Amino acid sequence: MLRRRSEPLPLPSPPVSVLHVSRSAPGPAGGVDSSVGHLVEALRQRGVDARWYASARHLPWLGDRRVAAQLRARRPDLLHVHGLWQFPTRLAALLEAEIPVVITPHGMLDPWALGHSRLKKLPVWHLWERRTLARAACLQALSQAEAEAIHSLGLAGPVAVIPNAATLPDLLEHPPPHPWDGRVKQGERVLLFLGRFHPKKGLAPLLEAWRRLGSDPARFGWWLALAGEGTLPVSPCPERVLQIGPVESAMKQAVLASAAGFVLPSFSEGMPMAALEAMSWRLPCLLSPACHLPEAFAAGAALPVEPSVAALEKGLAGFLRLSPAELEVMGAAGHDLVADHFSWSRVAALTGQLYGWLLDGGEVPPFVTL
């Protein structure tokens, strides 16, 4: 069970040097990129010497050993790898005999994720991926469901369950510019989808379910806004759907501040940053169970919906009929949930505790299974 934010968590002793490795460049994007950047900063604030190496300009295969030598020369106490299937785990395979390695799959071992592009992943799994995961000092799952998926693959090493997190916005600041370009009338509300336009996000059934609602969105004064990067799975879009495109920095804050609800009907996730960010902005949520946030359902911050057309049509119909008071209660519950259990300071404390145990030994942390 998660502790309340008021309970102190131990720092690693002595302070450690940790090198985080991911396949994407540091920047304002969401997903794994955003997660690693926030974690590194939060660890630094707790006195951990955390650094980040990304492979954006790394030539595939040709420079693996050269990069491994460069990182080895930095003499980190521990290597923390984020994501699978590409450069990070190849690098881990070259270094884990010399440096303890933590690997965070970020949902990439979930059944749906393993089945997607299976013919490409299967040879990689047998060539190095499974062996690298089995030799890691510890695997980090973002949720209990992800930990169970890891164990189901026969990976018998330690698994730590440490979630993603979100930064609470300052809701007292002057609100950012309205992002809907005058398309939404005064008094109407926007249900926000924020994420990549990837098949796993459930956009295709979401848009079909929205189309099947017919006149309900107009009758109840709702729009659906799609903010993200990629190609939409349907064309043309149903009525009362806004295509926002990629959002970063101020624009991302604007869509979160201006929305009245959030929807993410994913087929597979580690733990979606977008859902945590939406709750931090007091947005009531409609989430699929694959988002791995049962705490949001238990707290009354989100309604569950399966990523099928029929289930989404029913779920959306019920959500659009919620009263402003009901939406406000859900939003407040989500904000409190993030503040209590999904803050970066808390996640950094748990991660630091994991590092300390891996390097110093002692009592196994309560969030680690052996």
GROMACS .gro file of C-alpha atoms in nm:
model
  370
    1MET     CA    1   0.000   0.000   0.000
    2LEU     CA    2   0.128   0.348  -0.086
    3ARG     CA    3   0.222   0.578   0.197
    4ARG     CA    4   0.087   0.929   0.231
    5ARG     CA    5   0.308   1.212   0.104
    6SER     CA    6   0.369   1.330   0.462
    7GLU     CA    7   0.572   1.016   0.545
    8PRO     CA    8   0.946   1.061   0.483
    9LEU     CA    9   1.128   0.805   0.269
   10PRO     CA   10   1.499   0.725   0.310
   11LEU     CA   11   1.765   0.857   0.077
   12PRO     CA   12   2.026   0.622  -0.066
   13SER     CA   13   2.337   0.617   0.151
   14PRO     CA   14   2.594   0.704   0.040
   15PRO     CA   15   2.476   0.923  -0.252
   16VAL     CA   16   2.505   0.739  -0.582
   17SER     CA   17   2.589   0.823  -0.941
   18VAL     CA   18   2.327   0.696  -1.184
   19LEU     CA   19   2.331   0.718  -1.562
   20HIS     CA   20   1.986   0.706  -1.727
   21VAL     CA   21   1.974   0.585  -2.086
   22SER     CA   22   1.678   0.616  -2.326
   23ARG     CA   23   1.639   0.603  -2.703
   24SER     CA   24   1.487   0.951  -2.747
   25ALA     CA   25   1.631   1.297  -2.709
   26PRO     CA   26   1.563   1.502  -2.395
   27GLY     CA   27   1.292   1.751  -2.472
   28PRO     CA   28   0.936   1.863  -2.404
   29ALA     CA   29   0.768   1.561  -2.563
   30GLY     CA   30   0.549   1.330  -2.361
   31GLY     CA   31   0.572   0.962  -2.280
   32VAL     CA   32   0.905   0.804  -2.190
   33ASP     CA   33   1.099   1.120  -2.275
   34SER     CA   34   0.904   1.332  -2.032
   35SER     CA   35   0.912   1.065  -1.763
   36VAL     CA   36   1.290   1.026  -1.772
   37GLY     CA   37   1.352   1.399  -1.773
   38HIS     CA   38   1.131   1.461  -1.470
   39LEU     CA   39   1.278   1.163  -1.282
   40VAL     CA   40   1.637   1.276  -1.340
   41GLU     CA   41   1.556   1.626  -1.215
   42ALA     CA   42   1.371   1.493  -0.908
   43LEU     CA   43   1.660   1.261  -0.823
   44ARG     CA   44   1.905   1.549  -0.847
   45GLN     CA   45   1.694   1.746  -0.602
   46ARG     CA   46   1.733   1.456  -0.357
   47GLY     CA   47   2.110   1.455  -0.388
   48VAL     CA   48   2.150   1.172  -0.641
   49ASP     CA   49   2.406   1.235  -0.915
   50ALA     CA   50   2.167   1.151  -1.199
   51ARG     CA   51   2.257   1.208  -1.563
   52TRP     CA   52   2.074   1.133  -1.889
   53TYR     CA   53   2.210   0.994  -2.214
   54ALA     CA   54   1.976   0.965  -2.513
   55SER     CA   55   2.037   0.797  -2.847
   56ALA     CA   56   1.879   1.051  -3.081
   57ARG     CA   57   2.201   1.098  -3.280
   58HIS     CA   58   2.338   0.750  -3.220
   59LEU     CA   59   2.409   0.541  -3.531
   60PRO     CA   60   2.231   0.206  -3.491
   61TRP     CA   61   2.460  -0.090  -3.421
   62LEU     CA   62   2.779   0.071  -3.553
   63GLY     CA   63   2.865   0.265  -3.240
   64ASP     CA   64   2.731   0.049  -2.957
   65ARG     CA   65   3.072  -0.053  -2.822
   66ARG     CA   66   3.213   0.297  -2.864
   67VAL     CA   67   2.925   0.447  -2.666
   68ALA     CA   68   2.951   0.171  -2.405
   69ALA     CA   69   3.319   0.259  -2.359
   70GLN     CA   70   3.233   0.627  -2.319
   71LEU     CA   71   2.971   0.554  -2.055
   72ARG     CA   72   3.200   0.306  -1.878
   73ALA     CA   73   3.462   0.583  -1.854
   74ARG     CA   74   3.213   0.796  -1.659
   75ARG     CA   75   3.222   0.528  -1.386
   76PRO     CA   76   2.855   0.541  -1.281
   77ASP     CA   77   2.752   0.331  -0.982
   78LEU     CA   78   2.441   0.216  -1.166
   79LEU     CA   79   2.285   0.222  -1.513
   80HIS     CA   80   1.910   0.282  -1.543
   81VAL     CA   81   1.775   0.187  -1.887
   82HIS     CA   82   1.435   0.308  -2.014
   83GLY     CA   83   1.248   0.126  -2.291
   84LEU     CA   84   1.315  -0.190  -2.490
   85TRP     CA   85   1.387  -0.324  -2.838
   86GLN     CA   86   1.647  -0.071  -2.951
   87PHE     CA   87   1.969   0.098  -2.840
   88PRO     CA   88   1.915   0.111  -2.460
   89THR     CA   89   1.897  -0.264  -2.402
   90ARG     CA   90   2.179  -0.335  -2.649
   91LEU     CA   91   2.391  -0.100  -2.442
   92ALA     CA   92   2.278  -0.267  -2.120
   93ALA     CA   93   2.385  -0.605  -2.258
   94LEU     CA   94   2.738  -0.469  -2.306
   95LEU     CA   95   2.764  -0.315  -1.958
   96GLU     CA   96   2.561  -0.521  -1.713
   97ALA     CA   97   2.849  -0.757  -1.633
   98GLU     CA   98   3.041  -0.457  -1.495
   99ILE     CA   99   2.771  -0.215  -1.372
  100PRO     CA  100   2.439  -0.296  -1.196
  101VAL     CA  101   2.155  -0.231  -1.440
  102VAL     CA  102   1.792  -0.136  -1.370
  103ILE     CA  103   1.559  -0.169  -1.670
  104THR     CA  104   1.220   0.003  -1.691
  105PRO     CA  105   1.020  -0.144  -1.984
  106HIS     CA  106   0.754   0.134  -1.970
  107GLY     CA  107   0.476  -0.108  -2.060
  108MET     CA  108   0.662  -0.268  -2.352
  109LEU     CA  109   0.626  -0.618  -2.204
  110ASP     CA  110   0.248  -0.603  -2.175
  111PRO     CA  111   0.070  -0.872  -2.383
  112TRP     CA  112  -0.077  -0.622  -2.634
  113ALA     CA  113   0.259  -0.448  -2.677
  114LEU     CA  114   0.441  -0.779  -2.732
  115GLY     CA  115   0.184  -0.882  -2.992
  116HIS     CA  116   0.214  -0.554  -3.187
  117SER     CA  117   0.486  -0.585  -3.457
  118ARG     CA  118   0.548  -0.935  -3.323
  119LEU     CA  119   0.748  -1.053  -3.626
  120LYS     CA  120   1.001  -0.773  -3.571
  121LYS     CA  121   1.026  -0.822  -3.195
  122LEU     CA  122   1.052  -1.201  -3.185
  123PRO     CA  123   1.408  -1.232  -3.324
  124VAL     CA  124   1.525  -0.941  -3.106
  125TRP     CA  125   1.374  -1.113  -2.801
  126HIS     CA  126   1.571  -1.431  -2.870
  127LEU     CA  127   1.893  -1.259  -2.980
  128TRP     CA  128   1.948  -1.037  -2.677
  129GLU     CA  129   1.638  -0.884  -2.520
  130ARG     CA  130   1.531  -1.173  -2.295
  131ARG     CA  131   1.887  -1.247  -2.184
  132THR     CA  132   1.951  -0.880  -2.103
  133LEU     CA  133   1.632  -0.857  -1.896
  134ALA     CA  134   1.714  -1.180  -1.711
  135ARG     CA  135   2.061  -1.054  -1.616
  136ALA     CA  136   1.947  -0.710  -1.495
  137ALA     CA  137   1.994  -0.632  -1.127
  138CYS     CA  138   1.628  -0.528  -1.113
  139LEU     CA  139   1.334  -0.456  -1.341
  140GLN     CA  140   1.106  -0.164  -1.261
  141ALA     CA  141   0.734  -0.194  -1.333
  142LEU     CA  142   0.513   0.114  -1.332
  143SER     CA  143   0.217  -0.077  -1.187
  144GLN     CA  144   0.128  -0.406  -1.024
  145ALA     CA  145  -0.032  -0.521  -1.349
  146GLU     CA  146   0.294  -0.458  -1.536
  147ALA     CA  147   0.486  -0.649  -1.268
  148GLU     CA  148   0.255  -0.947  -1.319
  149ALA     CA  149   0.312  -0.928  -1.696
  150ILE     CA  150   0.688  -0.934  -1.636
  151HIS     CA  151   0.666  -1.236  -1.404
  152SER     CA  152   0.444  -1.418  -1.656
  153LEU     CA  153   0.737  -1.416  -1.902
  154GLY     CA  154   0.946  -1.624  -1.665
  155LEU     CA  155   1.182  -1.340  -1.570
  156ALA     CA  156   1.272  -1.441  -1.217
  157GLY     CA  157   1.483  -1.146  -1.096
  158PRO     CA  158   1.371  -0.869  -0.861
  159VAL     CA  159   1.086  -0.646  -0.980
  160ALA     CA  160   1.024  -0.306  -0.820
  161VAL     CA  161   0.683  -0.141  -0.860
  162ILE     CA  162   0.740   0.236  -0.878
  163PRO     CA  163   0.482   0.442  -1.069
  164ASN     CA  164   0.508   0.737  -1.302
  165ALA     CA  165   0.426   1.080  -1.166
  166ALA     CA  166   0.307   1.428  -1.262
  167THR     CA  167   0.388   1.782  -1.158
  168LEU     CA  168   0.101   1.966  -0.994
  169PRO     CA  169   0.026   2.288  -1.186
  170ASP     CA  170  -0.020   2.621  -1.015
  171LEU     CA  171  -0.393   2.661  -1.075
  172LEU     CA  172  -0.387   3.012  -0.930
  173GLU     CA  173  -0.178   3.148  -1.216
  174HIS     CA  174  -0.341   3.347  -1.495
  175PRO     CA  175  -0.488   3.085  -1.734
  176PRO     CA  176  -0.302   3.039  -2.065
  177PRO     CA  177  -0.457   3.149  -2.397
  178HIS     CA  178  -0.765   2.958  -2.508
  179PRO     CA  179  -0.651   2.683  -2.751
  180TRP     CA  180  -0.975   2.615  -2.936
  181ASP     CA  181  -0.945   2.911  -3.178
  182GLY     CA  182  -1.299   3.036  -3.126
  183ARG     CA  183  -1.448   2.707  -3.245
  184VAL     CA  184  -1.604   2.623  -2.909
  185LYS     CA  185  -1.885   2.850  -2.797
  186GLN     CA  186  -1.901   3.006  -2.453
  187GLY     CA  187  -2.039   2.753  -2.204
  188GLU     CA  188  -1.953   2.445  -2.411
  189ARG     CA  189  -1.699   2.193  -2.283
  190VAL     CA  190  -1.413   1.993  -2.433
  191LEU     CA  191  -1.320   1.630  -2.368
  192LEU     CA  192  -0.947   1.600  -2.434
  193PHE     CA  193  -0.745   1.314  -2.583
  194LEU     CA  194  -0.372   1.380  -2.540
  195GLY     CA  195  -0.117   1.135  -2.675
  196ARG     CA  196   0.038   0.980  -2.985
  197PHE     CA  197  -0.202   0.881  -3.260
  198HIS     CA  198  -0.090   0.520  -3.226
  199PRO     CA  199  -0.315   0.212  -3.260
  200LYS     CA  200  -0.257   0.116  -2.898
  201LYS     CA  201  -0.416   0.440  -2.776
  202GLY     CA  202  -0.765   0.332  -2.889
  203LEU     CA  203  -0.831   0.629  -3.114
  204ALA     CA  204  -1.012   0.426  -3.381
  205PRO     CA  205  -1.283   0.289  -3.147
  206LEU     CA  206  -1.301   0.626  -2.969
  207LEU     CA  207  -1.381   0.815  -3.290
  208GLU     CA  208  -1.630   0.555  -3.407
  209ALA     CA  209  -1.804   0.562  -3.068
  210TRP     CA  210  -1.816   0.944  -3.083
  211ARG     CA  211  -1.972   0.924  -3.430
  212ARG     CA  212  -2.236   0.683  -3.301
  213LEU     CA  213  -2.335   0.929  -3.029
  214GLY     CA  214  -2.506   1.128  -3.303
  215SER     CA  215  -2.653   1.452  -3.168
  216ASP     CA  216  -2.565   1.386  -2.801
  217PRO     CA  217  -2.239   1.592  -2.799
  218ALA     CA  218  -2.421   1.896  -2.941
  219ARG     CA  219  -2.720   1.845  -2.711
  220PHE     CA  220  -2.502   1.837  -2.399
  221GLY     CA  221  -2.254   2.097  -2.522
  222TRP     CA  222  -1.940   1.882  -2.559
  223TRP     CA  223  -1.655   1.863  -2.811
  224LEU     CA  224  -1.378   1.603  -2.847
  225ALA     CA  225  -1.029   1.749  -2.894
  226LEU     CA  226  -0.743   1.534  -3.026
  227ALA     CA  227  -0.400   1.668  -2.929
  228GLY     CA  228  -0.100   1.468  -3.043
  229GLU     CA  229   0.126   1.359  -3.326
  230GLY     CA  230   0.057   1.105  -3.598
  231THR     CA  231  -0.206   1.012  -3.855
  232LEU     CA  232  -0.567   0.981  -3.746
  233PRO     CA  233  -0.720   0.637  -3.809
  234VAL     CA  234  -1.037   0.775  -3.972
  235SER     CA  235  -1.116   1.041  -4.228
  236PRO     CA  236  -1.314   1.254  -4.222
  237CYS     CA  237  -1.351   1.303  -3.848
  238PRO     CA  238  -1.697   1.293  -3.691
  239GLU     CA  239  -1.873   1.617  -3.610
  240ARG     CA  240  -1.764   1.822  -3.309
  241VAL     CA  241  -1.410   1.679  -3.316
  242LEU     CA  242  -1.120   1.925  -3.299
  243GLN     CA  243  -0.781   1.826  -3.442
  244ILE     CA  244  -0.521   2.017  -3.243
  245GLY     CA  245  -0.201   1.846  -3.360
  246PRO     CA  246   0.119   1.814  -3.155
  247VAL     CA  247   0.132   2.022  -2.838
  248GLU     CA  248   0.432   2.111  -2.628
  249SER     CA  249   0.520   2.347  -2.345
  250ALA     CA  250   0.274   2.639  -2.322
  251MET     CA  251   0.028   2.488  -2.572
  252LYS     CA  252   0.016   2.163  -2.376
  253GLN     CA  253  -0.060   2.355  -2.059
  254ALA     CA  254  -0.327   2.548  -2.248
  255VAL     CA  255  -0.518   2.240  -2.364
  256LEU     CA  256  -0.504   2.085  -2.016
  257ALA     CA  257  -0.616   2.409  -1.850
  258SER     CA  258  -0.901   2.466  -2.096
  259ALA     CA  259  -1.042   2.112  -2.115
  260ALA     CA  260  -1.330   1.990  -1.899
  261GLY     CA  261  -1.251   1.618  -1.914
  262PHE     CA  262  -0.997   1.367  -2.037
  263VAL     CA  263  -1.027   1.035  -2.223
  264LEU     CA  264  -0.765   0.765  -2.290
  265PRO     CA  265  -0.906   0.427  -2.403
  266SER     CA  266  -0.570   0.255  -2.452
  267PHE     CA  267  -0.518  -0.112  -2.529
  268SER     CA  268  -0.176  -0.108  -2.361
  269GLU     CA  269   0.018   0.129  -2.134
  270GLY     CA  270   0.289   0.126  -1.871
  271MET     CA  271   0.135   0.411  -1.677
  272PRO     CA  272   0.032   0.704  -1.899
  273MET     CA  273   0.183   1.038  -1.811
  274ALA     CA  274  -0.104   1.211  -1.992
  275ALA     CA  275  -0.364   1.062  -1.756
  276LEU     CA  276  -0.165   1.165  -1.448
  277GLU     CA  277  -0.119   1.515  -1.590
  278ALA     CA  278  -0.490   1.540  -1.666
  279MET     CA  279  -0.577   1.447  -1.308
  280SER     CA  280  -0.324   1.699  -1.178
  281TRP     CA  281  -0.523   1.963  -1.371
  282ARG     CA  282  -0.845   1.845  -1.201
  283LEU     CA  283  -0.986   1.686  -1.516
  284PRO     CA  284  -1.237   1.404  -1.462
  285CYS     CA  285  -1.122   1.106  -1.663
  286LEU     CA  286  -1.255   0.822  -1.874
  287LEU     CA  287  -0.981   0.555  -1.881
  288SER     CA  288  -0.942   0.198  -1.997
  289PRO     CA  289  -0.824  -0.062  -1.744
  290ALA     CA  290  -0.508  -0.100  -1.957
  291CYS     CA  291  -0.399   0.244  -1.832
  292HIS     CA  292  -0.311   0.058  -1.510
  293LEU     CA  293  -0.455   0.322  -1.280
  294PRO     CA  294  -0.700   0.129  -1.058
  295GLU     CA  295  -0.629   0.391  -0.792
  296ALA     CA  296  -0.808   0.648  -1.008
  297PHE     CA  297  -1.120   0.432  -1.022
  298ALA     CA  298  -1.108   0.362  -0.648
  299ALA     CA  299  -1.070   0.733  -0.569
  300GLY     CA  300  -1.362   0.832  -0.792
  301ALA     CA  301  -1.131   1.032  -1.019
  302ALA     CA  302  -1.202   0.827  -1.333
  303LEU     CA  303  -1.465   0.605  -1.489
  304PRO     CA  304  -1.350   0.274  -1.643
  305VAL     CA  305  -1.425   0.193  -2.007
  306GLU     CA  306  -1.303  -0.088  -2.229
  307PRO     CA  307  -1.147   0.018  -2.562
  308SER     CA  308  -1.426  -0.120  -2.778
  309VAL     CA  309  -1.675   0.080  -2.981
  310ALA     CA  310  -1.977  -0.044  -2.789
  311ALA     CA  311  -1.821   0.012  -2.446
  312LEU     CA  312  -1.694   0.357  -2.543
  313GLU     CA  313  -2.030   0.462  -2.684
  314LYS     CA  314  -2.196   0.371  -2.355
  315GLY     CA  315  -1.918   0.523  -2.144
  316LEU     CA  316  -1.910   0.848  -2.338
  317ALA     CA  317  -2.287   0.880  -2.326
  318GLY     CA  318  -2.280   0.853  -1.949
  319PHE     CA  319  -1.985   1.090  -1.914
  320LEU     CA  320  -2.147   1.364  -2.125
  321ARG     CA  321  -2.452   1.354  -1.897
  322LEU     CA  322  -2.257   1.414  -1.575
  323SER     CA  323  -2.349   1.736  -1.398
  324PRO     CA  324  -2.093   2.012  -1.340
  325ALA     CA  325  -2.095   1.924  -0.969
  326GLU     CA  326  -2.019   1.557  -1.042
  327LEU     CA  327  -1.737   1.653  -1.278
  328GLU     CA  328  -1.592   1.887  -1.018
  329VAL     CA  329  -1.590   1.615  -0.751
  330MET     CA  330  -1.412   1.374  -0.985
  331GLY     CA  331  -1.155   1.637  -1.079
  332ALA     CA  332  -1.079   1.719  -0.716
  333ALA     CA  333  -1.036   1.350  -0.637
  334GLY     CA  334  -0.784   1.314  -0.921
  335HIS     CA  335  -0.586   1.616  -0.808
  336ASP     CA  336  -0.563   1.481  -0.453
  337LEU     CA  337  -0.465   1.135  -0.578
  338VAL     CA  338  -0.173   1.274  -0.779
  339ALA     CA  339  -0.064   1.496  -0.490
  340ASP     CA  340  -0.067   1.208  -0.241
  341HIS     CA  341   0.071   0.918  -0.445
  342PHE     CA  342   0.202   1.026  -0.786
  343SER     CA  343   0.431   1.323  -0.719
  344TRP     CA  344   0.784   1.328  -0.858
  345SER     CA  345   0.931   1.386  -0.513
  346ARG     CA  346   0.771   1.064  -0.392
  347VAL     CA  347   0.875   0.865  -0.701
  348ALA     CA  348   1.232   0.995  -0.670
  349ALA     CA  349   1.237   0.890  -0.303
  350LEU     CA  350   1.123   0.536  -0.389
  351THR     CA  351   1.373   0.517  -0.678
  352GLY     CA  352   1.653   0.639  -0.453
  353GLN     CA  353   1.558   0.376  -0.197
  354LEU     CA  354   1.579   0.110  -0.471
  355TYR     CA  355   1.925   0.230  -0.577
  356GLY     CA  356   2.045   0.223  -0.217
  357TRP     CA  357   1.925  -0.135  -0.169
  358LEU     CA  358   2.083  -0.256  -0.494
  359LEU     CA  359   2.419  -0.101  -0.408
  360ASP     CA  360   2.431  -0.135  -0.029
  361GLY     CA  361   2.210  -0.437   0.043
  362GLY     CA  362   2.005  -0.452   0.358
  363GLU     CA  363   1.632  -0.500   0.397
  364VAL     CA  364   1.438  -0.551   0.074
  365PRO     CA  365   1.214  -0.246   0.006
  366PRO     CA  366   0.843  -0.325   0.044
  367PHE     CA  367   0.774  -0.241  -0.320
  368VAL     CA  368   1.022  -0.504  -0.449
  369THR     CA  369   0.933  -0.868  -0.514
  370LEU     CA  370   1.209  -1.128  -0.547
   0.00000   0.00000   0.00000
